[in-house]
PDB file of C-alpha atoms in Angstrom:
ATOM      1  CA  MET A   1     172.287 344.545-144.349  1.00 48.00           C
ATOM      2  CA  PRO A   2     168.682 345.728-144.457  1.00 53.00           C
ATOM      3  CA  HIS A   3     166.540 344.185-147.179  1.00 54.00           C
ATOM      4  CA  ALA A   4     166.221 347.545-148.971  1.00 56.00           C
ATOM      5  CA  GLN A   5     169.991 347.603-149.472  1.00 60.00           C
ATOM      6  CA  LEU A   6     170.136 344.144-151.053  1.00 62.00           C
ATOM      7  CA  GLY A   7     169.086 345.366-154.524  1.00 63.00           C
ATOM      8  CA  PRO A   8     171.871 347.953-154.888  1.00 66.00           C
ATOM      9  CA  VAL A   9     174.437 345.444-153.626  1.00 64.00           C
ATOM     10  CA  LEU A  10     173.358 342.869-156.180  1.00 60.00           C
ATOM     11  CA  LYS A  11     173.413 345.488-158.934  1.00 62.00           C
ATOM     12  CA  HIS A  12     176.926 346.426-157.870  1.00 61.00           C
ATOM     13  CA  VAL A  13     177.975 342.761-158.048  1.00 58.00           C
ATOM     14  CA  CYS A  14     176.536 342.656-161.556  1.00 56.00           C
ATOM     15  CA  SER A  15     178.457 345.753-162.590  1.00 57.00           C
ATOM     16  CA  LEU A  16     181.661 344.252-161.190  1.00 55.00           C
ATOM     17  CA  ALA A  17     181.073 341.202-163.327  1.00 51.00           C
ATOM     18  CA  GLY A  18     181.121 343.534-166.316  1.00 45.00           C
ATOM     19  CA  ALA A  19     178.069 342.222-168.126  1.00 48.00           C
ATOM     20  CA  GLU A  20     174.308 342.187-168.079  1.00 58.00           C
ATOM     21  CA  VAL A  21     172.410 339.609-166.104  1.00 60.00           C
ATOM     22  CA  LEU A  22     171.447 336.485-168.014  1.00 71.00           C
ATOM     23  CA  ALA A  23     167.780 336.768-167.120  1.00 71.00           C
ATOM     24  CA  GLY A  24     166.551 334.538-169.950  1.00 81.00           C
ATOM     25  CA  GLU A  25     168.505 331.449-168.918  1.00 84.00           C
ATOM     26  CA  THR A  26     167.188 328.798-166.556  1.00 88.00           C
ATOM     27  CA  ASP A  27     168.812 328.040-163.240  1.00 86.00           C
ATOM     28  CA  GLY A  28     170.124 324.781-164.662  1.00 89.00           C
ATOM     29  CA  GLU A  29     171.777 326.535-167.610  1.00 90.00           C
ATOM     30  CA  LEU A  30     173.304 329.155-165.327  1.00 91.00           C
ATOM     31  CA  LEU A  31     174.610 326.506-162.950  1.00 90.00           C
ATOM     32  CA  ARG A  32     176.092 324.512-165.834  1.00 92.00           C
ATOM     33  CA  ARG A  33     177.816 327.645-167.142  1.00 91.00           C
ATOM     34  CA  PHE A  34     179.254 328.459-163.748  1.00 91.00           C
ATOM     35  CA  ALA A  35     180.295 324.881-162.973  1.00 90.00           C
ATOM     36  CA  SER A  36     182.029 324.370-166.304  1.00 91.00           C
ATOM     37  CA  THR A  37     183.639 327.768-166.970  1.00 90.00           C
ATOM     38  CA  HIS A  38     183.347 329.666-163.661  1.00 91.00           C
ATOM     39  CA  ASP A  39     181.249 332.247-165.486  1.00 88.00           C
ATOM     40  CA  GLU A  40     180.896 335.135-163.000  1.00 90.00           C
ATOM     41  CA  VAL A  41     177.890 336.571-164.792  1.00 91.00           C
ATOM     42  CA  ALA A  42     176.033 333.261-164.466  1.00 91.00           C
ATOM     43  CA  PHE A  43     176.826 333.138-160.745  1.00 92.00           C
ATOM     44  CA  THR A  44     175.827 336.779-160.291  1.00 91.00           C
ATOM     45  CA  THR A  45     172.521 336.063-162.004  1.00 91.00           C
ATOM     46  CA  LEU A  46     171.873 333.178-159.613  1.00 93.00           C
ATOM     47  CA  VAL A  47     172.676 335.436-156.642  1.00 92.00           C
ATOM     48  CA  GLN A  48     170.388 338.144-157.960  1.00 91.00           C
ATOM     49  CA  ARG A  49     167.603 335.674-158.684  1.00 91.00           C
ATOM     50  CA  HIS A  50     167.718 333.777-155.382  1.00 93.00           C
ATOM     51  CA  GLY A  51     169.476 336.199-153.010  1.00 93.00           C
ATOM     52  CA  PRO A  52     166.341 337.805-151.549  1.00 94.00           C
ATOM     53  CA  MET A  53     164.809 334.411-150.750  1.00 94.00           C
ATOM     54  CA  VAL A  54     168.040 333.155-149.163  1.00 94.00           C
ATOM     55  CA  LEU A  55     168.364 336.304-147.066  1.00 94.00           C
ATOM     56  CA  ARG A  56     164.778 335.911-145.803  1.00 93.00           C
ATOM     57  CA  VAL A  57     165.467 332.302-144.805  1.00 94.00           C
ATOM     58  CA  CYS A  58     168.623 333.397-142.988  1.00 93.00           C
ATOM     59  CA  ARG A  59     166.829 336.200-141.156  1.00 93.00           C
ATOM     60  CA  ARG A  60     164.031 333.888-140.052  1.00 91.00           C
ATOM     61  CA  GLY A  61     166.586 331.372-138.821  1.00 87.00           C
ATOM     62  CA  VAL A  62     168.754 333.614-136.653  1.00 86.00           C
ATOM     63  CA  LEU A  63     168.165 336.683-134.528  1.00 78.00           C
ATOM     64  CA  GLY A  64     171.111 338.910-135.456  1.00 81.00           C
ATOM     65  CA  THR A  65     171.318 340.740-138.760  1.00 85.00           C
ATOM     66  CA  GLN A  66     175.084 340.214-138.935  1.00 88.00           C
ATOM     67  CA  ASP A  67     174.636 336.472-138.373  1.00 91.00           C
ATOM     68  CA  ALA A  68     171.999 336.337-141.129  1.00 92.00           C
ATOM     69  CA  GLU A  69     174.374 338.101-143.541  1.00 92.00           C
ATOM     70  CA  ASP A  70     177.179 335.692-142.661  1.00 93.00           C
ATOM     71  CA  ILE A  71     174.917 332.718-143.325  1.00 94.00           C
ATOM     72  CA  PHE A  72     173.775 334.333-146.589  1.00 95.00           C
ATOM     73  CA  GLN A  73     177.394 334.582-147.712  1.00 94.00           C
ATOM     74  CA  ALA A  74     178.177 331.044-146.548  1.00 95.00           C
ATOM     75  CA  THR A  75     175.220 329.719-148.535  1.00 95.00           C
ATOM     76  CA  PHE A  76     176.454 331.221-151.794  1.00 94.00           C
ATOM     77  CA  LEU A  77     180.028 330.226-151.012  1.00 94.00           C
ATOM     78  CA  LEU A  78     178.810 326.631-150.773  1.00 94.00           C
ATOM     79  CA  LEU A  79     177.014 327.068-154.086  1.00 94.00           C
ATOM     80  CA  ALA A  80     180.260 328.235-155.671  1.00 92.00           C
ATOM     81  CA  ARG A  81     182.193 325.311-154.196  1.00 92.00           C
ATOM     82  CA  LYS A  82     179.644 322.587-154.935  1.00 89.00           C
ATOM     83  CA  ALA A  83     178.129 323.838-158.195  1.00 88.00           C
ATOM     84  CA  SER A  84     179.322 320.846-160.192  1.00 85.00           C
ATOM     85  CA  ALA A  85     178.034 318.361-157.575  1.00 86.00           C
ATOM     86  CA  ILE A  86     174.421 319.578-157.528  1.00 87.00           C
ATOM     87  CA  ARG A  87     172.352 316.830-159.152  1.00 86.00           C
ATOM     88  CA  LYS A  88     169.040 318.630-159.668  1.00 86.00           C
ATOM     89  CA  ARG A  89     170.393 321.686-161.460  1.00 81.00           C
ATOM     90  CA  GLU A  90     166.953 323.062-162.260  1.00 83.00           C
ATOM     91  CA  SER A  91     166.163 323.152-158.529  1.00 86.00           C
ATOM     92  CA  VAL A  92     168.923 325.537-157.436  1.00 92.00           C
ATOM     93  CA  GLY A  93     166.403 327.621-155.496  1.00 90.00           C
ATOM     94  CA  CYS A  94     165.325 324.611-153.432  1.00 91.00           C
ATOM     95  CA  TRP A  95     168.957 323.646-152.880  1.00 94.00           C
ATOM     96  CA  LEU A  96     169.826 327.165-151.709  1.00 95.00           C
ATOM     97  CA  HIS A  97     166.790 327.266-149.413  1.00 95.00           C
ATOM     98  CA  GLY A  98     167.794 323.979-147.811  1.00 94.00           C
ATOM     99  CA  VAL A  99     171.413 325.021-147.349  1.00 95.00           C
ATOM    100  CA  ALA A 100     170.455 328.381-145.821  1.00 95.00           C
ATOM    101  CA  PHE A 101     167.941 326.706-143.511  1.00 95.00           C
ATOM    102  CA  ARG A 102     170.445 324.086-142.319  1.00 95.00           C
ATOM    103  CA  LEU A 103     173.223 326.651-141.815  1.00 95.00           C
ATOM    104  CA  ALA A 104     170.881 328.867-139.790  1.00 94.00           C
ATOM    105  CA  ARG A 105     169.737 325.901-137.689  1.00 93.00           C
ATOM    106  CA  ARG A 106     173.354 324.858-137.065  1.00 93.00           C
ATOM    107  CA  HIS A 107     174.218 328.429-136.089  1.00 93.00           C
ATOM    108  CA  ARG A 108     171.299 328.555-133.614  1.00 90.00           C
ATOM    109  CA  THR A 109     172.399 325.258-132.066  1.00 90.00           C
ATOM    110  CA  GLN A 110     176.011 326.401-131.745  1.00 89.00           C
ATOM    111  CA  GLU A 111     174.907 329.744-130.325  1.00 85.00           C
ATOM    112  CA  ALA A 112     172.719 328.024-127.712  1.00 83.00           C
ATOM    113  CA  GLY A 113     175.615 325.750-126.758  1.00 86.00           C
ATOM    114  CA  ARG A 114     177.972 328.691-126.472  1.00 86.00           C
ATOM    115  CA  LYS A 115     175.537 330.590-124.253  1.00 84.00           C
ATOM    116  CA  ALA A 116     175.028 327.539-122.029  1.00 84.00           C
ATOM    117  CA  HIS A 117     178.802 327.104-121.739  1.00 83.00           C
ATOM    118  CA  GLU A 118     179.215 330.773-120.817  1.00 83.00           C
ATOM    119  CA  SER A 119     176.470 330.475-118.181  1.00 82.00           C
ATOM    120  CA  ARG A 120     178.147 327.429-116.644  1.00 82.00           C
ATOM    121  CA  ALA A 121     181.508 329.216-116.652  1.00 80.00           C
ATOM    122  CA  ALA A 122     179.974 332.278-115.003  1.00 76.00           C
ATOM    123  CA  ALA A 123     178.429 330.085-112.297  1.00 76.00           C
ATOM    124  CA  LEU A 124     181.838 328.563-111.554  1.00 77.00           C
ATOM    125  CA  ARG A 125     183.438 331.964-111.125  1.00 71.00           C
ATOM    126  CA  PRO A 126     184.259 332.543-107.469  1.00 65.00           C
ATOM    127  CA  THR A 127     182.030 335.018-105.747  1.00 63.00           C
ATOM    128  CA  GLU A 128     183.446 337.847-103.719  1.00 61.00           C
ATOM    129  CA  THR A 129     183.994 336.772-100.130  1.00 64.00           C
ATOM    130  CA  ILE A 130     184.029 338.902 -97.014  1.00 66.00           C
ATOM    131  CA  ALA A 131     187.810 338.468 -96.815  1.00 68.00           C
ATOM    132  CA  SER A 132     188.338 339.761-100.349  1.00 77.00           C
ATOM    133  CA  ALA A 133     186.036 342.724 -99.688  1.00 75.00           C
ATOM    134  CA  ALA A 134     188.040 343.517 -96.537  1.00 78.00           C
ATOM    135  CA  TRP A 135     191.269 343.213 -98.508  1.00 81.00           C
ATOM    136  CA  LEU A 136     189.969 345.692-101.101  1.00 81.00           C
ATOM    137  CA  GLU A 137     189.175 348.161 -98.320  1.00 82.00           C
ATOM    138  CA  LEU A 138     192.632 347.650 -96.832  1.00 83.00           C
ATOM    139  CA  GLU A 139     194.260 348.208-100.230  1.00 86.00           C
ATOM    140  CA  ALA A 140     192.342 351.476-100.637  1.00 84.00           C
ATOM    141  CA  VAL A 141     193.519 352.653 -97.167  1.00 84.00           C
ATOM    142  CA  LEU A 142     197.108 351.653 -97.957  1.00 84.00           C
ATOM    143  CA  ASP A 143     196.984 353.485-101.306  1.00 85.00           C
ATOM    144  CA  GLU A 144     195.848 356.644 -99.522  1.00 85.00           C
ATOM    145  CA  ALA A 145     198.490 356.315 -96.835  1.00 84.00           C
ATOM    146  CA  LEU A 146     201.265 355.841 -99.323  1.00 79.00           C
TER     147      LEU A 146
END
């Protein structure tokens, strides 16, 4: 998702929540509201407030746009799951930055491992021998004859 499209998406999330953004509340108040009552508007406000920063961290951490968007979503999914366990509630932005950074780093590490594994597997693949090339020619001749 290009950065220019992030604003309309966040506005759409706000409209789905059915209420105005709670712009006057602190991050700590919003997190408390979400953790205690699962207030969607409070969560939406946190996404709107910190979403652009999280997306930038994700994009700097990984090469693919789709991967960055997946990490963006995973970051806010973790926020939703662990909202009540966050100790420094006023530092939600720092917490989100750290989570996005670590998820992107983990993704890069896994991606590098996957690529190395694929390279090793490709090297183990048998190469075409003279006998198999001759057999392919013979098969082509047989196909024509039949």
